[in-house]
Amino acid sequence: EDYGAALYKLFILKDKEPVDVITIMEKTTQKLTVRPYPTKANANVRWTSSDETVATVNSDGAVTAVGVGTCKIYADNNYS
């Protein structure tokens, strides 16, 4: 049945395993990647941090803890 919209998901991976939460020490970096589902979905994402005083993320998905606290890291493949 056609619902008029496709469902796409991005799975966030650390060390090739799906993750919901990561904990990192201040001044350290962890690399995140994405795995799109279905595989034809856009895997080119824009990474952003909800609070760059806590953690920054670069365009390659490298998350660096810069302060104490909690924030969310987003991978968005619906941007222009």
PDB file of C-alpha atoms in Angstrom:
ATOM      1  CA  GLU A   1       0.000   0.000   0.000  1.00  0.00           C
ATOM      2  CA  ASP A   2       1.286   3.464  -0.883  1.00  0.00           C
ATOM      3  CA  TYR A   3       1.162   5.938   2.013  1.00  0.00           C
ATOM      4  CA  GLY A   4       2.541   8.782  -0.093  1.00  0.00           C
ATOM      5  CA  ALA A   5       5.776   9.180   1.881  1.00  0.00           C
ATOM      6  CA  ALA A   6       8.883   7.102   2.304  1.00  0.00           C
ATOM      7  CA  LEU A   7      10.256   6.230   5.709  1.00  0.00           C
ATOM      8  CA  TYR A   8      13.987   6.707   6.091  1.00  0.00           C
ATOM      9  CA  LYS A   9      16.072   6.255   9.209  1.00  0.00           C
ATOM     10  CA  LEU A  10      19.631   7.128  10.094  1.00  0.00           C
ATOM     11  CA  PHE A  11      21.336   4.849  12.579  1.00  0.00           C
ATOM     12  CA  ILE A  12      24.113   6.548  14.543  1.00  0.00           C
ATOM     13  CA  LEU A  13      27.150   4.303  14.944  1.00  0.00           C
ATOM     14  CA  LYS A  14      30.206   4.323  17.182  1.00  0.00           C
ATOM     15  CA  ASP A  15      32.810   1.693  16.378  1.00  0.00           C
ATOM     16  CA  LYS A  16      30.337   0.256  13.817  1.00  0.00           C
ATOM     17  CA  GLU A  17      27.696  -0.412  16.515  1.00  0.00           C
ATOM     18  CA  PRO A  18      24.394   1.505  16.858  1.00  0.00           C
ATOM     19  CA  VAL A  19      24.312   3.862  19.851  1.00  0.00           C
ATOM     20  CA  ASP A  20      21.726   6.012  21.604  1.00  0.00           C
ATOM     21  CA  VAL A  21      24.032   7.563  24.197  1.00  0.00           C
ATOM     22  CA  ILE A  22      27.773   8.161  24.413  1.00  0.00           C
ATOM     23  CA  THR A  23      29.760   9.369  27.391  1.00  0.00           C
ATOM     24  CA  ILE A  24      33.096  11.054  26.780  1.00  0.00           C
ATOM     25  CA  MET A  25      35.629  12.752  29.007  1.00  0.00           C
ATOM     26  CA  GLU A  26      36.324  16.454  28.614  1.00  0.00           C
ATOM     27  CA  LYS A  27      38.918  17.266  25.937  1.00  0.00           C
ATOM     28  CA  THR A  28      38.528  13.883  24.246  1.00  0.00           C
ATOM     29  CA  THR A  29      36.952  13.043  20.895  1.00  0.00           C
ATOM     30  CA  GLN A  30      34.840  10.171  19.623  1.00  0.00           C
ATOM     31  CA  LYS A  31      33.924   9.563  15.989  1.00  0.00           C
ATOM     32  CA  LEU A  32      30.306   8.917  15.030  1.00  0.00           C
ATOM     33  CA  THR A  33      29.097   7.705  11.648  1.00  0.00           C
ATOM     34  CA  VAL A  34      25.696   7.041  10.110  1.00  0.00           C
ATOM     35  CA  ARG A  35      24.147   4.054   8.408  1.00  0.00           C
ATOM     36  CA  PRO A  36      21.035   4.951   6.406  1.00  0.00           C
ATOM     37  CA  TYR A  37      18.027   2.659   6.140  1.00  0.00           C
ATOM     38  CA  PRO A  38      17.093   1.760   3.516  1.00  0.00           C
ATOM     39  CA  THR A  39      20.573   1.872   2.065  1.00  0.00           C
ATOM     40  CA  LYS A  40      19.399   4.120  -0.784  1.00  0.00           C
ATOM     41  CA  ALA A  41      18.643   6.891   1.728  1.00  0.00           C
ATOM     42  CA  ASN A  42      20.892   9.931   1.814  1.00  0.00           C
ATOM     43  CA  ALA A  43      23.917   9.251   4.037  1.00  0.00           C
ATOM     44  CA  ASN A  44      25.283  12.787   3.622  1.00  0.00           C
ATOM     45  CA  VAL A  45      24.465  14.473   6.904  1.00  0.00           C
ATOM     46  CA  ARG A  46      24.960  17.777   8.656  1.00  0.00           C
ATOM     47  CA  TRP A  47      26.123  17.222  12.228  1.00  0.00           C
ATOM     48  CA  THR A  48      25.114  19.707  14.944  1.00  0.00           C
ATOM     49  CA  SER A  49      25.344  19.984  18.725  1.00  0.00           C
ATOM     50  CA  SER A  50      22.531  21.266  20.922  1.00  0.00           C
ATOM     51  CA  ASP A  51      25.088  22.937  23.218  1.00  0.00           C
ATOM     52  CA  GLU A  52      28.544  23.747  21.897  1.00  0.00           C
ATOM     53  CA  THR A  53      29.734  24.728  25.391  1.00  0.00           C
ATOM     54  CA  VAL A  54      29.432  21.016  26.236  1.00  0.00           C
ATOM     55  CA  ALA A  55      30.378  19.276  22.976  1.00  0.00           C
ATOM     56  CA  THR A  56      31.222  20.242  19.432  1.00  0.00           C
ATOM     57  CA  VAL A  57      30.888  18.074  16.359  1.00  0.00           C
ATOM     58  CA  ASN A  58      32.615  18.557  13.031  1.00  0.00           C
ATOM     59  CA  SER A  59      31.369  17.761   9.536  1.00  0.00           C
ATOM     60  CA  ASP A  60      32.912  14.270   9.755  1.00  0.00           C
ATOM     61  CA  GLY A  61      31.017  13.325  12.942  1.00  0.00           C
ATOM     62  CA  ALA A  62      33.927  13.754  15.357  1.00  0.00           C
ATOM     63  CA  VAL A  63      32.426  14.763  18.727  1.00  0.00           C
ATOM     64  CA  THR A  64      34.708  16.610  21.151  1.00  0.00           C
ATOM     65  CA  ALA A  65      33.770  17.211  24.775  1.00  0.00           C
ATOM     66  CA  VAL A  66      34.672  20.816  25.588  1.00  0.00           C
ATOM     67  CA  GLY A  67      32.867  21.243  28.899  1.00  0.00           C
ATOM     68  CA  VAL A  68      30.874  19.465  31.579  1.00  0.00           C
ATOM     69  CA  GLY A  69      27.215  18.738  30.927  1.00  0.00           C
ATOM     70  CA  THR A  70      24.789  16.976  28.642  1.00  0.00           C
ATOM     71  CA  CYS A  71      23.830  17.766  25.073  1.00  0.00           C
ATOM     72  CA  LYS A  72      22.384  16.135  22.002  1.00  0.00           C
ATOM     73  CA  ILE A  73      24.260  15.492  18.774  1.00  0.00           C
ATOM     74  CA  TYR A  74      22.101  15.555  15.655  1.00  0.00           C
ATOM     75  CA  ALA A  75      22.688  14.043  12.212  1.00  0.00           C
ATOM     76  CA  ASP A  76      20.349  15.650   9.692  1.00  0.00           C
ATOM     77  CA  ASN A  77      20.089  14.439   6.107  1.00  0.00           C
ATOM     78  CA  ASN A  78      17.131  16.696   5.255  1.00  0.00           C
ATOM     79  CA  TYR A  79      18.885  19.975   4.692  1.00  0.00           C
ATOM     80  CA  SER A  80      19.476  22.125   1.666  1.00  0.00           C
TER      81      SER A  80
END
